Short mmCIF file of C-alpha atoms and ligand atoms in Angstrom, two decimals:
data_model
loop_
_atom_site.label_atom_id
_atom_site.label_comp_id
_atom_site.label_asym_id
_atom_site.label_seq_id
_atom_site.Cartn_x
_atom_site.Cartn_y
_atom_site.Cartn_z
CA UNK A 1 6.54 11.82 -34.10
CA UNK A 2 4.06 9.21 -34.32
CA UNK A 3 4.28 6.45 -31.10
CA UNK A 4 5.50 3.32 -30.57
CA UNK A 5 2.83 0.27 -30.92
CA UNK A 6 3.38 -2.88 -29.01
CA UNK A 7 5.21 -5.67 -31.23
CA UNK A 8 5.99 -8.64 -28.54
CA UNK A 9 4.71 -9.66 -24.96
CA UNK A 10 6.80 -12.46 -23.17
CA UNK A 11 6.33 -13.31 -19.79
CA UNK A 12 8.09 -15.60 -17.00
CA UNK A 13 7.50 -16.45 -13.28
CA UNK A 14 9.60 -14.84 -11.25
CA UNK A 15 9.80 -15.07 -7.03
CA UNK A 16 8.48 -12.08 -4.99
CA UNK A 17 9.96 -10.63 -1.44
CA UNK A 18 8.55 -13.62 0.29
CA UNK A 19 9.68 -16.83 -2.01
CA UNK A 20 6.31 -17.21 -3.69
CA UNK A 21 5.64 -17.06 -7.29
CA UNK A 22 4.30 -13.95 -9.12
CA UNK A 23 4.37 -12.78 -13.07
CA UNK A 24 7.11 -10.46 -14.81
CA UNK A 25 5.95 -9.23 -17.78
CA UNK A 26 8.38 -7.81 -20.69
CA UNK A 27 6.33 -6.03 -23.52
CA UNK A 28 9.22 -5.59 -26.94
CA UNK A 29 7.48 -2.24 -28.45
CA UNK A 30 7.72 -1.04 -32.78
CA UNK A 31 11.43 0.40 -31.96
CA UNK A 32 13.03 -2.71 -30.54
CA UNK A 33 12.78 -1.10 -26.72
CA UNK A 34 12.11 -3.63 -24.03
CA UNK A 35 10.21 -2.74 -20.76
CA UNK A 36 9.77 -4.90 -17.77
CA UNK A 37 7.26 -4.95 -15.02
CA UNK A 38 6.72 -7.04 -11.98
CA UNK A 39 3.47 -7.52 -10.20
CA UNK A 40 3.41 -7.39 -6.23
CA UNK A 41 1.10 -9.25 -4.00
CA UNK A 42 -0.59 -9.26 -1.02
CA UNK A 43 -1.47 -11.15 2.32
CA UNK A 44 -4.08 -9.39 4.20
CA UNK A 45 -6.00 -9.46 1.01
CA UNK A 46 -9.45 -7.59 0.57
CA UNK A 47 -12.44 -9.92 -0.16
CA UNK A 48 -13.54 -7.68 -3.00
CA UNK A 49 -9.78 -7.44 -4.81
CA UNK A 50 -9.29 -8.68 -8.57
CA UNK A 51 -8.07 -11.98 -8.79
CA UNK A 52 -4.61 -13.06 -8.28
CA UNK A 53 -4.50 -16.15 -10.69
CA UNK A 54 -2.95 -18.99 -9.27
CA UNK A 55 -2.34 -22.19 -10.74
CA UNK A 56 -3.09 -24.35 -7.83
CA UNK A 57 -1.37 -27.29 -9.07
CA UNK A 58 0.18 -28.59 -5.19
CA UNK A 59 3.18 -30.56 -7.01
CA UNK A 60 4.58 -27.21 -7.87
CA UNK A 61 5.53 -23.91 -5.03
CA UNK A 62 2.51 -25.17 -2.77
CA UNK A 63 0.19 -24.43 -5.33
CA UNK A 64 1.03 -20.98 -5.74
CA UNK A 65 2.34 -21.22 -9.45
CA UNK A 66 1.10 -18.66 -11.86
CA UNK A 67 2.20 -20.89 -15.05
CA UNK A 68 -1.53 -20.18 -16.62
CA UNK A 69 -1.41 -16.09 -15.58
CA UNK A 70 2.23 -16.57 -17.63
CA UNK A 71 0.32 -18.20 -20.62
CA UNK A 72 -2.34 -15.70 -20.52
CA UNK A 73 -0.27 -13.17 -20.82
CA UNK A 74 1.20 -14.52 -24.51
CA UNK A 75 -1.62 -16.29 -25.51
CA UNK A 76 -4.54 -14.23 -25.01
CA UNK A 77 -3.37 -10.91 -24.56
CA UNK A 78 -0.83 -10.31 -27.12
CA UNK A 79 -2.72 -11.19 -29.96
CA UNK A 80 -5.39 -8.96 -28.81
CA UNK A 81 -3.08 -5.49 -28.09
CA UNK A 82 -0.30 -6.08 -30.56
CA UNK A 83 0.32 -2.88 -32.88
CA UNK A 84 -1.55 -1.07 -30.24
CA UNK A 85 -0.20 2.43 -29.23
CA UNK A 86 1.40 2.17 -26.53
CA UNK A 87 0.63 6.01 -25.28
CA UNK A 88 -2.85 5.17 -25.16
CA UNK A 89 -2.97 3.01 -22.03
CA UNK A 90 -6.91 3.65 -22.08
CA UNK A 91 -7.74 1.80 -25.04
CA UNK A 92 -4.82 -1.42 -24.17
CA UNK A 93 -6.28 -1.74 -20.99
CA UNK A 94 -9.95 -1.27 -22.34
CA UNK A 95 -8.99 -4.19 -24.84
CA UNK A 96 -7.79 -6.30 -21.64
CA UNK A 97 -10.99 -5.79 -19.90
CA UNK A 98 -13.06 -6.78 -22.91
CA UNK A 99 -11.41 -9.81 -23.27
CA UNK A 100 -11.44 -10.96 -19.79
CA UNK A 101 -15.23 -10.31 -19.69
CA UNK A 102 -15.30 -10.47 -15.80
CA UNK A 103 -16.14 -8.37 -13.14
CA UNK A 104 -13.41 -9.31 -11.09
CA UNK A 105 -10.55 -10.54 -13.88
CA UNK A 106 -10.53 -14.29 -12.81
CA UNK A 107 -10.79 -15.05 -16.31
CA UNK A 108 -7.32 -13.36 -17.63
CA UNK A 109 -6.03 -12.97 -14.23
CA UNK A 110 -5.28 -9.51 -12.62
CA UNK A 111 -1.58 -10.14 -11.99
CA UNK A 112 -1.29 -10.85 -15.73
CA UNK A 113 -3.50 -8.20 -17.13
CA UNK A 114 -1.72 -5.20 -14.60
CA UNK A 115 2.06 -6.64 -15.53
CA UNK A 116 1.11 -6.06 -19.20
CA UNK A 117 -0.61 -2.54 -17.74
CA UNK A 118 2.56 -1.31 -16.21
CA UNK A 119 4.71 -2.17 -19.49
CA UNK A 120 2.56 -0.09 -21.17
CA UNK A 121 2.64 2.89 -19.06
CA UNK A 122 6.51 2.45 -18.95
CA UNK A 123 6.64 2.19 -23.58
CA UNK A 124 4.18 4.66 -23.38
CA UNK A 125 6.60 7.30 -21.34
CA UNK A 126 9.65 6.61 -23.54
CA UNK A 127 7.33 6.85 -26.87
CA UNK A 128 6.35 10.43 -25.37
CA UNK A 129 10.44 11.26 -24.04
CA UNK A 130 9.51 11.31 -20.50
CA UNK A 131 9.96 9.77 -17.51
CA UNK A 132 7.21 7.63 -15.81
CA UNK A 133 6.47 10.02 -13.62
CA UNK A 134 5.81 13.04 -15.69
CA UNK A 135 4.14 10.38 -18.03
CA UNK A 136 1.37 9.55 -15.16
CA UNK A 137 1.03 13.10 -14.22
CA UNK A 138 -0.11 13.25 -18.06
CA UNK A 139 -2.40 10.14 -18.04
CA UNK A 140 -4.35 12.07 -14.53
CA UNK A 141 -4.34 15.22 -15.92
CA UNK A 142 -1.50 17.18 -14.92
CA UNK A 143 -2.22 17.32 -10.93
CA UNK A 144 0.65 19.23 -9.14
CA UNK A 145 3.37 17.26 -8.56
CA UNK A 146 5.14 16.61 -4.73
CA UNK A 147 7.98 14.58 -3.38
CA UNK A 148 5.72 12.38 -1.01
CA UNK A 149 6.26 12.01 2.63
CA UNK A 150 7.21 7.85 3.25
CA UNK A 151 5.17 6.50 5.68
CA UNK A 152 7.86 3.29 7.09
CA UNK A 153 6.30 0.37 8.69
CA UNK A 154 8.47 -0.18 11.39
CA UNK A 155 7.00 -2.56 13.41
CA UNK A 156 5.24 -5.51 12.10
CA UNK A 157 2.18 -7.35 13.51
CA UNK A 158 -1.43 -9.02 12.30
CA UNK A 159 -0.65 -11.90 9.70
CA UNK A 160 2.52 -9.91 8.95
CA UNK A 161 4.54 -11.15 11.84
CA UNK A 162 5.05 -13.80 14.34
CA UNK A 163 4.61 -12.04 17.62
CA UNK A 164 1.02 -11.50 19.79
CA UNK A 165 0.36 -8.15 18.53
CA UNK A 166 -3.28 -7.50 16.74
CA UNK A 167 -2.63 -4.57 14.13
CA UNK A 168 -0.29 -5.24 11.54
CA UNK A 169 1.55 -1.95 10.97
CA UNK A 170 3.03 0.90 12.98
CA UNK A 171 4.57 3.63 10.94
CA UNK A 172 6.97 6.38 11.26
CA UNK A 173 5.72 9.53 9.54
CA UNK A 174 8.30 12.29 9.21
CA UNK A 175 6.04 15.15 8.39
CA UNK A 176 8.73 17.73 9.64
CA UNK A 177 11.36 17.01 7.12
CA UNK A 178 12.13 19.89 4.44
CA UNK A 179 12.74 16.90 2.10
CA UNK A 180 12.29 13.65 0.91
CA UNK A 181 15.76 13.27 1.48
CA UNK A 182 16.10 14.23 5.03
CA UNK A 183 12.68 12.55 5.70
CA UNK A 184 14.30 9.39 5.15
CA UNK A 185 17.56 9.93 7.23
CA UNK A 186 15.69 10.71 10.14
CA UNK A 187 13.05 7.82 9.19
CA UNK A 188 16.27 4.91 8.94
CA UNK A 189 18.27 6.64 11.96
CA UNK A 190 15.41 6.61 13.91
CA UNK A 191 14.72 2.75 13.37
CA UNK A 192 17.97 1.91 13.31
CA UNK A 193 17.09 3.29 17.45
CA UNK A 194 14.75 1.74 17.80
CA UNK A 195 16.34 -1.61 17.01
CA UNK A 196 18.91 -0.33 19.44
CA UNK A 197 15.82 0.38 22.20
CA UNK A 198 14.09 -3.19 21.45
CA UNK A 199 17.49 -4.94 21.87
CA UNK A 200 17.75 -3.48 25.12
CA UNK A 201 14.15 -4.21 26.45
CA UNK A 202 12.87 -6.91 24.56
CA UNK A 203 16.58 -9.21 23.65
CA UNK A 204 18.41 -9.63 20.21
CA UNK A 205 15.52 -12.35 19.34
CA UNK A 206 13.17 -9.85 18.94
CA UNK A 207 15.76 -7.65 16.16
CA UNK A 208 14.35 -10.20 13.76
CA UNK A 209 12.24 -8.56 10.94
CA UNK A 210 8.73 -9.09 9.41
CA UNK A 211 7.89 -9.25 5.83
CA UNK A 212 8.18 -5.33 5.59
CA UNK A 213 10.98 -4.91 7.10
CA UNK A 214 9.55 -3.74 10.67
CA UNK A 215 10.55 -5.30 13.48
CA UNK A 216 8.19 -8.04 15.29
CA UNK A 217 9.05 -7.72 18.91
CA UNK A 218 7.57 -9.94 21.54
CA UNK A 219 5.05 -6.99 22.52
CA UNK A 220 1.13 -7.79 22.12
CA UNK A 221 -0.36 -4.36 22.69
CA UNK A 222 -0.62 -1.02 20.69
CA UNK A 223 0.09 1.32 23.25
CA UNK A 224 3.56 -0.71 23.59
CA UNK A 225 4.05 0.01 20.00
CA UNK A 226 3.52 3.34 20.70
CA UNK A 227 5.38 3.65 23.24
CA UNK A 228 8.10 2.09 21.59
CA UNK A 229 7.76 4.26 18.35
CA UNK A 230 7.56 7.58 20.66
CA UNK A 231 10.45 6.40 23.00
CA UNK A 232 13.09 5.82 19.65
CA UNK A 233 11.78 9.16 18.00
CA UNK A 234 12.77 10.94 21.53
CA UNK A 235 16.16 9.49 21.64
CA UNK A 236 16.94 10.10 17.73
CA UNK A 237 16.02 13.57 18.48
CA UNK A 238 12.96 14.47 16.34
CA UNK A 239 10.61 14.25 18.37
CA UNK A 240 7.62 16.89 17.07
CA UNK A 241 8.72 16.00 13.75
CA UNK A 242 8.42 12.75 13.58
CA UNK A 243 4.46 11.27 14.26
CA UNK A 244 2.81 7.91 14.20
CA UNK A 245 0.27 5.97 12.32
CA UNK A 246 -1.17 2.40 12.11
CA UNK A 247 -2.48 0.14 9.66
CA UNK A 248 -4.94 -2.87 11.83
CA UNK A 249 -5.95 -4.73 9.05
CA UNK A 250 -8.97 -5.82 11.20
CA UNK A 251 -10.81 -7.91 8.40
CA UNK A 252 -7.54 -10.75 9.80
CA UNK A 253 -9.66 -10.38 13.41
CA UNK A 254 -12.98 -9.51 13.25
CA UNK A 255 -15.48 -12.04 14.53
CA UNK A 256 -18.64 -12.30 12.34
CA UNK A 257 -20.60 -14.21 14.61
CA UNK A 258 -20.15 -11.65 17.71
CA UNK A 259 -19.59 -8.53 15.21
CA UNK A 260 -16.38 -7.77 17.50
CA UNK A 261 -12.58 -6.91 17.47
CA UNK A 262 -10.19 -9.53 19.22
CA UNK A 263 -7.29 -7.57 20.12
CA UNK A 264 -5.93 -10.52 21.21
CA UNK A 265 -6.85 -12.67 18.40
CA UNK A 266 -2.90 -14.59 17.70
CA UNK A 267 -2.62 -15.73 21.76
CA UNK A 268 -3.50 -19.47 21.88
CA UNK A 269 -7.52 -19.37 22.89
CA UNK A 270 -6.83 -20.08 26.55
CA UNK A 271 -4.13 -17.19 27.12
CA UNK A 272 -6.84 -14.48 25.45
CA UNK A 273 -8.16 -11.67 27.37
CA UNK A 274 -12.11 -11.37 27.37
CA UNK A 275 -11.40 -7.54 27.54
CA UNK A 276 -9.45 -7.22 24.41
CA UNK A 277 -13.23 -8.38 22.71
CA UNK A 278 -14.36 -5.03 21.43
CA UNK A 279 -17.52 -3.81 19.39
CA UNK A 280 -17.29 -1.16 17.25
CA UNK A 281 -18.27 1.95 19.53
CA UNK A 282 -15.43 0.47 21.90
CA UNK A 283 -12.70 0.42 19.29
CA UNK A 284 -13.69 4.04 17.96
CA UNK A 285 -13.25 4.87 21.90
CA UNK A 286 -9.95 3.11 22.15
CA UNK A 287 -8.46 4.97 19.19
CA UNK A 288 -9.45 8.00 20.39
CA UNK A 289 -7.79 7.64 23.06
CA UNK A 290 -4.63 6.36 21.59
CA UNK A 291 -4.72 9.57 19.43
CA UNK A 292 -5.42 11.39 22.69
CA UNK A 293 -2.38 10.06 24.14
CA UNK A 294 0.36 9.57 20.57
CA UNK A 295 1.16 11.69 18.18
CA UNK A 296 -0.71 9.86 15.79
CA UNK A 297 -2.05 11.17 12.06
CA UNK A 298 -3.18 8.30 9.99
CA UNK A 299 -5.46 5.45 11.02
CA UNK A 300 -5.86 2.77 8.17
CA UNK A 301 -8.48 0.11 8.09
CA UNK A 302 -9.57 0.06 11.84
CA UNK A 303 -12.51 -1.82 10.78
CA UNK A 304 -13.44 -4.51 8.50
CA UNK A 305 -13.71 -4.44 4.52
CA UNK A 306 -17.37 -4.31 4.04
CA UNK A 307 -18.11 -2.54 7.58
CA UNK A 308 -18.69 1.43 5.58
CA UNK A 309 -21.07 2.18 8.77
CA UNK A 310 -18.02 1.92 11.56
CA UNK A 311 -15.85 3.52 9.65
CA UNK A 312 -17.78 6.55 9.22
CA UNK A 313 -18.55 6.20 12.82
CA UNK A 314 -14.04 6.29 13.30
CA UNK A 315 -14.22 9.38 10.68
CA UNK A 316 -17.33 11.52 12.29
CA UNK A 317 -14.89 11.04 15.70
CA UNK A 318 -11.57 11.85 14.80
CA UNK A 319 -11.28 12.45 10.96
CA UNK A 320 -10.49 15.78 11.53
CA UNK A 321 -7.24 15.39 13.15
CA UNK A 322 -6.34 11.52 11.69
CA UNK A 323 -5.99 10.58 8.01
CA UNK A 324 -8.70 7.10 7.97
CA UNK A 325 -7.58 5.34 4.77
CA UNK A 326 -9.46 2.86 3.26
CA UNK A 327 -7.54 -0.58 2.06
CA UNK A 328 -9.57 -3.56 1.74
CA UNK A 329 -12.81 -1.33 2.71
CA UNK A 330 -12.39 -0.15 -1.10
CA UNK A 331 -9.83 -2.30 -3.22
CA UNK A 332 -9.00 0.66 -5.15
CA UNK A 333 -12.50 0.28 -7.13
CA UNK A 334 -13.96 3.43 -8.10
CA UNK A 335 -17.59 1.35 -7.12
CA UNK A 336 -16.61 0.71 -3.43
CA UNK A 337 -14.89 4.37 -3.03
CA UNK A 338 -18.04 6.33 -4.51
CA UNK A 339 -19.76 3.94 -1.74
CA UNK A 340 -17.52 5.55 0.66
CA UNK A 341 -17.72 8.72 -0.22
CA UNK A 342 -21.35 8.42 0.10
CA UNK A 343 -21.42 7.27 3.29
CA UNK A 344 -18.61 9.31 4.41
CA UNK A 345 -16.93 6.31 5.40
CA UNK A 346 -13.37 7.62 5.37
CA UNK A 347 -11.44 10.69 4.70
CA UNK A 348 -8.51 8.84 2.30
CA UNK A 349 -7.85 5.79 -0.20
CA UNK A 350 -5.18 3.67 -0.18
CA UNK A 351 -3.97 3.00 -3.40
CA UNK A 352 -2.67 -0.38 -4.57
CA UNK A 353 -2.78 -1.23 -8.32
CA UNK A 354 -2.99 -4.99 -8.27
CA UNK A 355 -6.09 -4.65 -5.95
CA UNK A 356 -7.72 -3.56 -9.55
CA UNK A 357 -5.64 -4.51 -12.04
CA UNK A 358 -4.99 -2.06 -14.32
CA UNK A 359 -3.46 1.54 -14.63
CA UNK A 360 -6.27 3.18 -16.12
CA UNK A 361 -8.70 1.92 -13.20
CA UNK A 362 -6.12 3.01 -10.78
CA UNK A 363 -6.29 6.36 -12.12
CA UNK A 364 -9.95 6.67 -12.57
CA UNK A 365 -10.21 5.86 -8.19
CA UNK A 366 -7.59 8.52 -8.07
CA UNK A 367 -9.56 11.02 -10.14
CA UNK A 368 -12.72 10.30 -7.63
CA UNK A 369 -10.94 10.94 -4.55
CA UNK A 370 -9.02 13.98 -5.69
CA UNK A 371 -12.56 15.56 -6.95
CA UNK A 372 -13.72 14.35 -3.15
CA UNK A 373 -10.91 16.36 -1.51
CA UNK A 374 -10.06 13.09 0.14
CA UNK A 375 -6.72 11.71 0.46
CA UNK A 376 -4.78 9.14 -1.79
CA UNK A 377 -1.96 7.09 -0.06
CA UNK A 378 0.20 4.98 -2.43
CA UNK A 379 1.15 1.34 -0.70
CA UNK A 380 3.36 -1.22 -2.09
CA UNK A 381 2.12 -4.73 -0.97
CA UNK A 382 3.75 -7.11 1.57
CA UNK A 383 4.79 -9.74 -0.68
CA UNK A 384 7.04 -7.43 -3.63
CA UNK A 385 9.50 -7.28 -6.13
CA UNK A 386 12.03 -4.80 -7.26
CA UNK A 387 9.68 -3.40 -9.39
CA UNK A 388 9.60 0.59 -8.05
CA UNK A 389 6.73 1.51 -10.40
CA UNK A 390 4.72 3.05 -7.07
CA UNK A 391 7.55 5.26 -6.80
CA UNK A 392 6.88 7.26 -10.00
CA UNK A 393 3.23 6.68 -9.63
CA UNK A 394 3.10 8.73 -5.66
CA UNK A 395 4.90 11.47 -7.77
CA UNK A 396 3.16 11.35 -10.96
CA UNK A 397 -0.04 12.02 -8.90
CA UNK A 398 0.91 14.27 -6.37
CA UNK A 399 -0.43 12.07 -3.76
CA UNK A 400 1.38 13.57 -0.72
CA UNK A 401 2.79 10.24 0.91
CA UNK A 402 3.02 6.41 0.20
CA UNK A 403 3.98 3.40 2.32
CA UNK A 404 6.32 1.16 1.25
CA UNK A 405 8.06 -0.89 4.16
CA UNK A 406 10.47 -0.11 6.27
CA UNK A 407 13.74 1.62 5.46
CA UNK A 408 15.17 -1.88 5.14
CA UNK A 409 15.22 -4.82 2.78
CA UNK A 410 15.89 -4.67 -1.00
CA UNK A 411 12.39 -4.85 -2.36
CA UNK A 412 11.07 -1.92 0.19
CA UNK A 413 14.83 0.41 -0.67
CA UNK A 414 14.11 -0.01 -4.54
CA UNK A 415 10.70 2.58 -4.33
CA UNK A 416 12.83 4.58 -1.77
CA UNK A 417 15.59 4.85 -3.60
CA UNK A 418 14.34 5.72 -6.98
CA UNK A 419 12.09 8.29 -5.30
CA UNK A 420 15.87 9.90 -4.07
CA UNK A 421 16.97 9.69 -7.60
CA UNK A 422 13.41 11.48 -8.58
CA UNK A 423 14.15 14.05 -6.36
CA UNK A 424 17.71 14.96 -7.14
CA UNK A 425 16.65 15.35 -10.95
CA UNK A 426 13.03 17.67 -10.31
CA UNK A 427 14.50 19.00 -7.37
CA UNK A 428 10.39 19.13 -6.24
CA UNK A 429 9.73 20.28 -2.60
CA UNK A 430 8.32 17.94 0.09
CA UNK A 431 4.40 17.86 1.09
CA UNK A 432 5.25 17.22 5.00
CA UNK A 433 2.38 18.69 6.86
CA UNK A 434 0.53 18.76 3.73
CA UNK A 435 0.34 15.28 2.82
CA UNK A 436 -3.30 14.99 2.86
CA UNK A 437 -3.75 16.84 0.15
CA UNK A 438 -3.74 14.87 -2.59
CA UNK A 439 -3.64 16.00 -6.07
CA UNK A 440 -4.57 19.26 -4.64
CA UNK A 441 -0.88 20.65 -4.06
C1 2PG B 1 -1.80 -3.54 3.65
C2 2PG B 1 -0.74 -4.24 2.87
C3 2PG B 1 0.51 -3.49 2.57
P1 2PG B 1 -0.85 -6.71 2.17
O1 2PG B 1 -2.61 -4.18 4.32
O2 2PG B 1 -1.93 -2.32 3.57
O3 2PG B 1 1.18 -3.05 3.70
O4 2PG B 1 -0.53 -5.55 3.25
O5 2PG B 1 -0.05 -6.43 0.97
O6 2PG B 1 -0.49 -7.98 2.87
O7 2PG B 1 -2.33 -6.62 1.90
MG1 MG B 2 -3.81 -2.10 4.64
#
């Protein structure tokens, strides 16, 4: 059977988790079959991302309208891919790139150009009879496939969150669970604890949630996150089962001038502790310790995007025992990851396809890590949709784990969710303590 070709693109503005525009793209294929797809974005942004066209017009959402992303979308890249096959991804978003000429897609736009992406990857699965999952496992080259272990942000910090604390996630990683199932029951009973526990210590006003879904409480330091985290796994009973990770996001505090860390970077100047000022040696010292002291296993972004040399220095120190992901250190660009592999800057990637744009990229920074033996960690953004794409694409790859919120809020459930529904119908088993073995399962 020969496969479907794309006949019609349409696209509309739609609103994403946080009330801000962002583009929804529906691609009609040769049989009549619509697919949607709904592009995420982000807030702690990496300098070297792909543009996020925005229309900039103040009169309409703040500026924030993607009206000309929209356009692009029917004008520009329809006539361009129509009658395409849709099972060849490669060559559609080949054919995008061309015609966006850039090296960083501010001429097209990279939240229309990866809508129209994941459209295609979704005709393309139902021209070949298979789900998206099994689809992307084709498109990478058929890497094993896992149930991934959910990393849940559940407490919120950094620019995500209006509290005093620094780093902007603290996860809950249930590597003991025999499935993705029971990983997250004891992930949502174990925050619906430690809602319970922050009630109690820190007053209803701090039950309030951040834009993943993770509580903000009125703490400013990570070992009170910690504590916090370790205290609700203890009383929901799994602890040794249940371990820890964080996400910084220093690029939001780093200092330029002083090359420092301001751990204390949201108090009003006058309230801010001199000693919370730390240089890079300091901050590798500090999370040593943390791990010393928590059961913690990933470490994401401790540093700032373009600072390769102290992350290496974070990986030479504790890479053995801690997952260090790159974010904004590598946008998901196979050109900043073969940097890091280089350099040995990290151990893992994070994966986020609108900080590239397109499917096929995404794959090809895959592809580089998994030949690297490093680890790939899937991540929704904080600003979403109901879109669950990621949730196919963690599977599809064998990645071992994603993050994508806490288990709470619509936008975060929908990836949950459909990876339950993924689960029931492969019946695949769990990575767990394997989860850093991506695309090596
Ligand atoms: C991150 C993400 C997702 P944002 O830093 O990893 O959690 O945040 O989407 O705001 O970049
Ligand atoms: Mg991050």
């Amino acid at each position: 059977m020969s496969s479907t070709t794309v006949a019609h693109l349409h696209a509309r503005e739609i609103l994403d988790s946080r009330g801000n525009p962002t583009v929804e793209v529906e691609l009609t294929d040769s049989k009549g079959q619509v697919f949607l797809a709904a592009v995420p974005s982000g807030a702690s942004t990496g300098d070297m991302e792909a543009c996020e066209l925005r229309d900039g017009d103040k009169s309409r959402y703040g500026g924030k309208g993607v009206l000309a992303a929209v356009a692009n979308v029917t004008d520009k890249i329809l006539p361009a891919i129509k009658g395409m096959t849709t099972e060849d991804i490669a060559s559609i978003d080949h054919t995008m790139l061309e015609l966006d000429g850039t090296k960083f897609k501010t001429n097209l736009g990279a939240n229309a150009i990866l809508g129209v992406s994941m459209a295609v990857c979704r005709a393309g699965a139902a021209s070949c009879g298979e789900p998206l999952y099994q689809h992307i496992n084709h498109l990478a080259g058929s890497p094993t496939m896992i149930m991934p272990v959910p990393c849940f942000n559940v407490i919120n910090g950094g620019v995500h969150a209006g509290n005093f604390l620094a780093p902007q996630e603290f996860f809950l990683i249930p590597l003991g669970a025999p499935t993705f199932r029971e990983a997250l029951r004891m992930g949502a009973e174990t925050y619906h604890v430690l809602k319970s526990l922050i009630a109690k210590k820190y007053g209803i006003e701090s039950t309030a949630v951040g834009d993943e879904g993770g509580f903000a409480p009125n703490i400013s330091t990570v070992e009170e996150a910690m504590d916090l985290l370790v205290e609700a796994i203890d009383i929901a009973g799994y602890t040794g089962h249940i371990y820890v990770g964080s996400d910084p996001a220093a690029s939001e505090w780093y200092n330029k001038e002083t090359d420092s860390y301001n751990f204390d970077f949201k108090r009003p100047l006058d309230q801010q502790d001199p000693s919370k000022v730390m240089k890079k040696e300091e901050v590798v010292k500090f999370w040593e310790e943390i791990k010393n002291k928590y059961p913690l296993k990933l470490l994401e972004d401790p540093f700032q995007d373009l600072d390769f040399e102290g992350h290496a220095l974070m990986t030479a120190a504790i890479g053995e025992d801690i997952e260090i992901v790159g974010d904004d250190l590598y946008c998901t660009n196979v050109e900043f990851v073969r940097k890091g592999v280089d350099l040995q800057a990290t151990n893992a990637m994070l994966l986020k396809v609108n900080q590239i744009g397109t499917i096929t990229e995404s794959l090809k920074a895959f592809k580089m890590c998994q030949d690297n033996q490093w680890g790939v960690f899937v991540s929704h953004r904080s600003g979403e949709t109901t879109d669950d794409f990621i949730a196919d694409l963690t599977v599809g790859l064998g990645t071992g784990h994603l993050k994508t919120g806490a288990p709470c809020r619509g936008e975060r459930l929908a990836k949950y969710n459909e990876l339950l529904r993924i689960e029931e119908r492969t019946g695949l088993g769990y990575a767990g303590y394997e989860f850093r073995n991506s695309g090596h399962f």
